[in-house]
CSV table of C-alpha atoms in Angstrom, one decimal:
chain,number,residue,atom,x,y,z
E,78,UNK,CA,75.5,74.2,112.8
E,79,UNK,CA,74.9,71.1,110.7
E,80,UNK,CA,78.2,71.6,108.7
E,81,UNK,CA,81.2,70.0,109.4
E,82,UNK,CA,84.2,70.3,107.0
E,83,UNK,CA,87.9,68.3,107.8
E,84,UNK,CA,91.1,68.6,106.0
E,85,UNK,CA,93.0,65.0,105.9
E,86,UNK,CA,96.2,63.7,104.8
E,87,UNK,CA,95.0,62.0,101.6
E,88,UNK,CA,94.8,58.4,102.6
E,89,UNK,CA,92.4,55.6,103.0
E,90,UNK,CA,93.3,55.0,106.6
E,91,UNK,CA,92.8,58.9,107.6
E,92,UNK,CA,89.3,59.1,106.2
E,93,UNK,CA,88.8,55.3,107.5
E,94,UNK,CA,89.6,57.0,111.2
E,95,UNK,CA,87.3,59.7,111.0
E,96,UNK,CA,84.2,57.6,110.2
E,97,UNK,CA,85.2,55.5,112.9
E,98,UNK,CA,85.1,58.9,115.2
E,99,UNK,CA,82.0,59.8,114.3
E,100,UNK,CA,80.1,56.2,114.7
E,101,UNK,CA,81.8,56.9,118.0
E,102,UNK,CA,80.0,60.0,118.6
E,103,UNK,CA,77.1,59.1,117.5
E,104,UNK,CA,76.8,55.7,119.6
E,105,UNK,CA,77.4,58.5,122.4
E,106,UNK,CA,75.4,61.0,121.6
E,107,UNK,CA,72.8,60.0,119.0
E,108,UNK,CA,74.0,62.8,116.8
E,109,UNK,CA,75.4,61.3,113.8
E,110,UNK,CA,76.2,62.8,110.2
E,111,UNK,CA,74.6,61.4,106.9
E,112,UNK,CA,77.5,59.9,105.0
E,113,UNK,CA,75.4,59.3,101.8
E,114,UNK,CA,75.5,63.5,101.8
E,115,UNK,CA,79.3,63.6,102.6
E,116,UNK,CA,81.9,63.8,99.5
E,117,UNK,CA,85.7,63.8,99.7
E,118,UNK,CA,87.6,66.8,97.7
E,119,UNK,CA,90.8,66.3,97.2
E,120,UNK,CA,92.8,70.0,97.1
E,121,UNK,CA,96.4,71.1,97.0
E,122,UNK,CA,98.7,68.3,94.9
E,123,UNK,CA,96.5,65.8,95.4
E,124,UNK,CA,93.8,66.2,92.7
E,125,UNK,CA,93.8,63.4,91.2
E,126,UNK,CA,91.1,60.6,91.3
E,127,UNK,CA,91.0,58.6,94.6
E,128,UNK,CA,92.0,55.1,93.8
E,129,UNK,CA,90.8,53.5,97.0
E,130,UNK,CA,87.6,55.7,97.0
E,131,UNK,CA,85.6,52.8,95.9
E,132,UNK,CA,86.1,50.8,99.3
E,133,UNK,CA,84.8,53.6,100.8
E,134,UNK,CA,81.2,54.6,101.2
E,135,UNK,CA,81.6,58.5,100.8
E,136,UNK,CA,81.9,60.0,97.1
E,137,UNK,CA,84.2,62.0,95.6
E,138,UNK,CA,83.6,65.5,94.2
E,139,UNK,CA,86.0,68.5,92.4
E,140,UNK,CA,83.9,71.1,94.1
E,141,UNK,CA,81.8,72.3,97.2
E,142,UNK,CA,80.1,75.1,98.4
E,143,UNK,CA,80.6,76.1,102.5
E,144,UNK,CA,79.1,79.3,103.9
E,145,UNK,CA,78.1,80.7,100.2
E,146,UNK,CA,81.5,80.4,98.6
E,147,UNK,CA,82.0,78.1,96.0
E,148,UNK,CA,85.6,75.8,96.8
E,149,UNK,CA,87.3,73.3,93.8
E,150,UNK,CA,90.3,71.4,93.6
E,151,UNK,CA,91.3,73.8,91.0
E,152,UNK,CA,91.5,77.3,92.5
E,153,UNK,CA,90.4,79.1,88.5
E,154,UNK,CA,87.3,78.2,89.8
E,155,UNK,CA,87.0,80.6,93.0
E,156,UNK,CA,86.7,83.3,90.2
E,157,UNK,CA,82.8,82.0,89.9
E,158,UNK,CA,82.6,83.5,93.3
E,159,UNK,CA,82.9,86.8,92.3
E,160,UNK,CA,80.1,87.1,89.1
E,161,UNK,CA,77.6,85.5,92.3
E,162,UNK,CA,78.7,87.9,94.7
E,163,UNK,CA,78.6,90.9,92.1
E,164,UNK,CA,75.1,90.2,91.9
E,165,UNK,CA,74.2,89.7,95.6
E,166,UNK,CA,75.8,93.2,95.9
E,167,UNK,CA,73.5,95.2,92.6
E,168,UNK,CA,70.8,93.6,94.3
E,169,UNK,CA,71.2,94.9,97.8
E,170,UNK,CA,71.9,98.8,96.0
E,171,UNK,CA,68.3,98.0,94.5
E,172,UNK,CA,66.7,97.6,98.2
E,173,UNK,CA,68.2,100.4,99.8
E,174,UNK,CA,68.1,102.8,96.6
E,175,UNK,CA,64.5,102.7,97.2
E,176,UNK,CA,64.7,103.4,101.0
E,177,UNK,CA,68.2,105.9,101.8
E,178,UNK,CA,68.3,109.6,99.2
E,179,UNK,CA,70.8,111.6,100.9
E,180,UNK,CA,74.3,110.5,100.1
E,181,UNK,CA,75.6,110.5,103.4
E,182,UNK,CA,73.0,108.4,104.4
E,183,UNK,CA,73.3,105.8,101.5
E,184,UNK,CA,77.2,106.4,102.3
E,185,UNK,CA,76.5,104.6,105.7
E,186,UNK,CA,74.1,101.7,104.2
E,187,UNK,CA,77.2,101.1,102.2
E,188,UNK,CA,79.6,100.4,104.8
E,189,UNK,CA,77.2,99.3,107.3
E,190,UNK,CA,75.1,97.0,105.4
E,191,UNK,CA,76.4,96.2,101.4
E,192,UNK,CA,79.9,96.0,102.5
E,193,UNK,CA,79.1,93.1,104.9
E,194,UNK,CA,78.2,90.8,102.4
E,195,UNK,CA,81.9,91.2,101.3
E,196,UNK,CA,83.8,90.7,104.3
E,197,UNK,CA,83.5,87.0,104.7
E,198,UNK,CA,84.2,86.1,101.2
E,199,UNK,CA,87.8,89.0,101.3
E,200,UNK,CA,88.7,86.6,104.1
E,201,UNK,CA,88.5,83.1,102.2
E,202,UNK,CA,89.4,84.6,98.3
E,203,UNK,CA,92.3,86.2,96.6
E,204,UNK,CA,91.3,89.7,95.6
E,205,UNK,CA,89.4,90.1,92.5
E,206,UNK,CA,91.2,90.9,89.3
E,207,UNK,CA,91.0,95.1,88.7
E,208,UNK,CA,88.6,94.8,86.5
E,209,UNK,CA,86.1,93.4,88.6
E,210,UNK,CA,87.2,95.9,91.9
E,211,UNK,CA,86.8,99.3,89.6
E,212,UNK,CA,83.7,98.0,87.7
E,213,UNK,CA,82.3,97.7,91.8
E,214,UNK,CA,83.4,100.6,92.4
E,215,UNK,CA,81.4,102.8,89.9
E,216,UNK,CA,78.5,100.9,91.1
E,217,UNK,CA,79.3,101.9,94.3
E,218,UNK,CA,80.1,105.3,93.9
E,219,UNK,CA,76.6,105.5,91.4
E,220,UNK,CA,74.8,104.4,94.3
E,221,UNK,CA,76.0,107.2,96.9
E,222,UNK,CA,75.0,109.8,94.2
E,223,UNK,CA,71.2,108.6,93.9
E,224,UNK,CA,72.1,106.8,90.1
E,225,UNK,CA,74.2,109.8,89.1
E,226,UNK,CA,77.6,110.0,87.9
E,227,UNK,CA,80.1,112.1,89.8
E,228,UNK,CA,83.1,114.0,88.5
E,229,UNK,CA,84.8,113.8,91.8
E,230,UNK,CA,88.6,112.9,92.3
E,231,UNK,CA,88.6,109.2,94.3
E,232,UNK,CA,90.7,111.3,96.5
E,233,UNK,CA,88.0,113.5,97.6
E,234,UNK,CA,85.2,110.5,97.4
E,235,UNK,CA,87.3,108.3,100.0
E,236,UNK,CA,88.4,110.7,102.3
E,237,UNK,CA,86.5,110.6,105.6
E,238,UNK,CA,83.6,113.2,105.9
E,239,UNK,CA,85.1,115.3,109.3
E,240,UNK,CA,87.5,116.4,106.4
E,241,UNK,CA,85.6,117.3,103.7
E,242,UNK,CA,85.0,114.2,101.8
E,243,UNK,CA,82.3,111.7,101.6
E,244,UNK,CA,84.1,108.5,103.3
E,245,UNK,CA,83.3,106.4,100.2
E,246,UNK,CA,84.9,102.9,100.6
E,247,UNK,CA,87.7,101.9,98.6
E,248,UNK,CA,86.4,98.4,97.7
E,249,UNK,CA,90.1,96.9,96.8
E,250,UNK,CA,91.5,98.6,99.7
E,251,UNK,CA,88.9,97.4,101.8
E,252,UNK,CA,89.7,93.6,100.8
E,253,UNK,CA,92.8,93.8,100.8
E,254,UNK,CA,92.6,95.3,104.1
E,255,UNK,CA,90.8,92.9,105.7
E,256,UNK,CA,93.6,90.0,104.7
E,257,UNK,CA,96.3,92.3,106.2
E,258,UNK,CA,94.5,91.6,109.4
E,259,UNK,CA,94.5,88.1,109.2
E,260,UNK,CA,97.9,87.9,108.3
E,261,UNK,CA,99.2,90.2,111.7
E,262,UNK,CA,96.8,87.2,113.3
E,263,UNK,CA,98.1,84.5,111.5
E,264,UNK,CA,101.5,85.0,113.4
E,265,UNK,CA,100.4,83.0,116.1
E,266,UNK,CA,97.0,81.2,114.4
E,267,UNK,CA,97.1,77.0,114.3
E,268,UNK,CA,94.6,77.5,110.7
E,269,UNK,CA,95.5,76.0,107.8
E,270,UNK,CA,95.9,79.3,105.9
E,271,UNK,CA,98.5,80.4,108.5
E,272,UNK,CA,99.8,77.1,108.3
E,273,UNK,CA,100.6,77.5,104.2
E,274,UNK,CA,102.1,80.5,104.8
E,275,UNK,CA,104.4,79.4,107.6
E,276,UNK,CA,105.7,76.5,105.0
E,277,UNK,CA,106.0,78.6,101.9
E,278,UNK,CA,107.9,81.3,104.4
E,279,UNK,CA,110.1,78.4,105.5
E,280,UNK,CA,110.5,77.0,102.0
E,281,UNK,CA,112.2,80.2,100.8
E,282,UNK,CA,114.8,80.5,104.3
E,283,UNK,CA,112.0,82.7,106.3
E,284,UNK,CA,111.4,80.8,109.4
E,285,UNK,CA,108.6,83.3,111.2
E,286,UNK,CA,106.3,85.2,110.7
E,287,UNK,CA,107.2,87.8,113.2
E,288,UNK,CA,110.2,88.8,110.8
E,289,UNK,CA,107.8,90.2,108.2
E,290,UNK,CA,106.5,92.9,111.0
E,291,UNK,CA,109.7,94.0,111.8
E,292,UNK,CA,111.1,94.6,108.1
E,293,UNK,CA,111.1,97.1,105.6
E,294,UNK,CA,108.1,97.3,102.8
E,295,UNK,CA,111.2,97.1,100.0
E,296,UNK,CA,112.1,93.5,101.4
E,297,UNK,CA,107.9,92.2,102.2
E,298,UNK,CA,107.8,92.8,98.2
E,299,UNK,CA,110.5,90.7,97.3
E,300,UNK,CA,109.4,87.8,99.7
E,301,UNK,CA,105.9,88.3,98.2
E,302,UNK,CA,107.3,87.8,94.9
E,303,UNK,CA,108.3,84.4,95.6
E,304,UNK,CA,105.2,83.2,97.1
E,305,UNK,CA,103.2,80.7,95.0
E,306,UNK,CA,100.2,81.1,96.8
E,307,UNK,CA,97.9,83.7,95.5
E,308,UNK,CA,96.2,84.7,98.9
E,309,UNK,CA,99.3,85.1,100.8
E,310,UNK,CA,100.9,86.8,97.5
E,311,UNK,CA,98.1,89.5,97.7
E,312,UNK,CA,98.5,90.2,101.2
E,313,UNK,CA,102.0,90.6,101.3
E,314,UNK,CA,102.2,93.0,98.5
E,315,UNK,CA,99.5,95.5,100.0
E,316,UNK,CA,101.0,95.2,103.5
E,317,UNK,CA,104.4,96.4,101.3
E,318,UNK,CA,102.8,99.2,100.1
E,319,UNK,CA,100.4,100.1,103.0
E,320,UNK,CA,103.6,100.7,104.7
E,321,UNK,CA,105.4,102.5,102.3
E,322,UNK,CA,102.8,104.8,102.3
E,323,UNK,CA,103.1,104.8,106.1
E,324,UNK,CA,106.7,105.6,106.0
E,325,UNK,CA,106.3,108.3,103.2
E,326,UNK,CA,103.9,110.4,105.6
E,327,UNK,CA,106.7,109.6,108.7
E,328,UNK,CA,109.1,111.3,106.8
E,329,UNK,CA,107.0,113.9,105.7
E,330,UNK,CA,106.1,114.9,109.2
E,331,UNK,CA,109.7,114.9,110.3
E,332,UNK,CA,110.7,117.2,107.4
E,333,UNK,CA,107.6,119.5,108.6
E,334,UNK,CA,108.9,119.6,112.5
């Protein structure tokens, strides 16, 4: 990898120490890192301009791009990530429209080859507004029917195919899905994501994480509610509801027996 991306207290002396480190390194090694390419972002409360930047030979930027997505010191930006990655997706339904006709088989191509150009970005974004997700969706959906529109209950699209259905993808299910599982790993995770959410937890008289897997869905709502943080916001509120759902289909199995 040639990238390398650090998150500092915002001070002179902090970015002062890590050029030192990596002279270090590369007086060691002879691997060094062109600072003429390097640019300091400052995120969080700290957005302002850098008033010490000029001492320093690295130059300051709002945004950034790292691994395709598009980062700024004002988080209204990260919804430029999603008109990109809209059209990374039409594109890769032109390339396999032309190769996959059954919808079973275009079915699989969608999980197993259009969906992965989600997954990394459902880790690092909030979820799209709904607009965005349903608009997706009837791409999607016109994809698996060979560019013809289907009459079918969502229902019956999504559910799996050993049941009768045609194990369609929920798109906002599966990226909100994919930050539930981050946040059952962020329990124990040193990141900075799972850092944030530790302090906003903390800031509101939560002190762990372990709490929020051990209470009801009615009480992960309300705690959601108070979060400031969009990504964590998100999470919470589907992990509310994904149980709810969870406990509705206990209860109905114990009414059954």
């Amino acid at each position: 990898a040639d990238d390398l991306t650090l998150i500092l207290p915002s001070s002179k002396q902090s970015i002062k120490n890590v050029i030192k480190i990596l002279r270090d390194i590369k007086n060691i090694s002879g691997l060094g890192v062109n600072i003429k390419k390097t640019a300091i972002c400052n995120i969080g409360i700290n957005t302002g301009d850098i008033a010490y930047a000029d001492d320093l030979e690295i130059g300051v930027e709002t945004h950034f791009v790292l691994l395709g997505i598009k980062f700024s010191n004002n988080s209204a930006y990260c919804d430029q990530n999603f008109f990109h990655l809209k059209d990374v997706i039409l594109e890769s339904i032109k390339y396999w429209g032309k190769r996959i006709f059954s919808v079973i088989g275009r079915s699989f191509v969608l999980k197993c080859f259009i969906l992965s150009l989600v997954t990394h970005r459902a880790l690092g974004l909030p979820c799209p507004d709904d607009a965005w997700l349903k608009s997706l969706q009837k791409e999607l959906n016109f994809f698996t029917f060979n560019n013809r529109s289907c009459s079918i209950k969502s229902e019956q699209l999504t559910l799996l195919i050993a049941k009768g259905g045609f194990g369609i993808t929920n798109v906002r299910n599966f990226w909100l899905g994919l930050k539930i599982k981050l946040l059952l790993k962020s329990r124990f995770a040193p990141d900075i994501y799972a850092t944030l959410l530790r302090d906003e937890l903390s800031y509101i008289c939560h002190d762990s994480l372990e709490y929020l897997t051990h209470t009801s869905p009615h009480v992960i709502g309300k705690i959601a509610s108070k979060l400031n943080n969009k990504f964590w916001k998100q999470s919470l509120c589907h992990w509310a509801d994904l149980l709810t759902g969870l406990y509705a289909i206990t209860k109905l199995s114990l009414i059954h027996i």
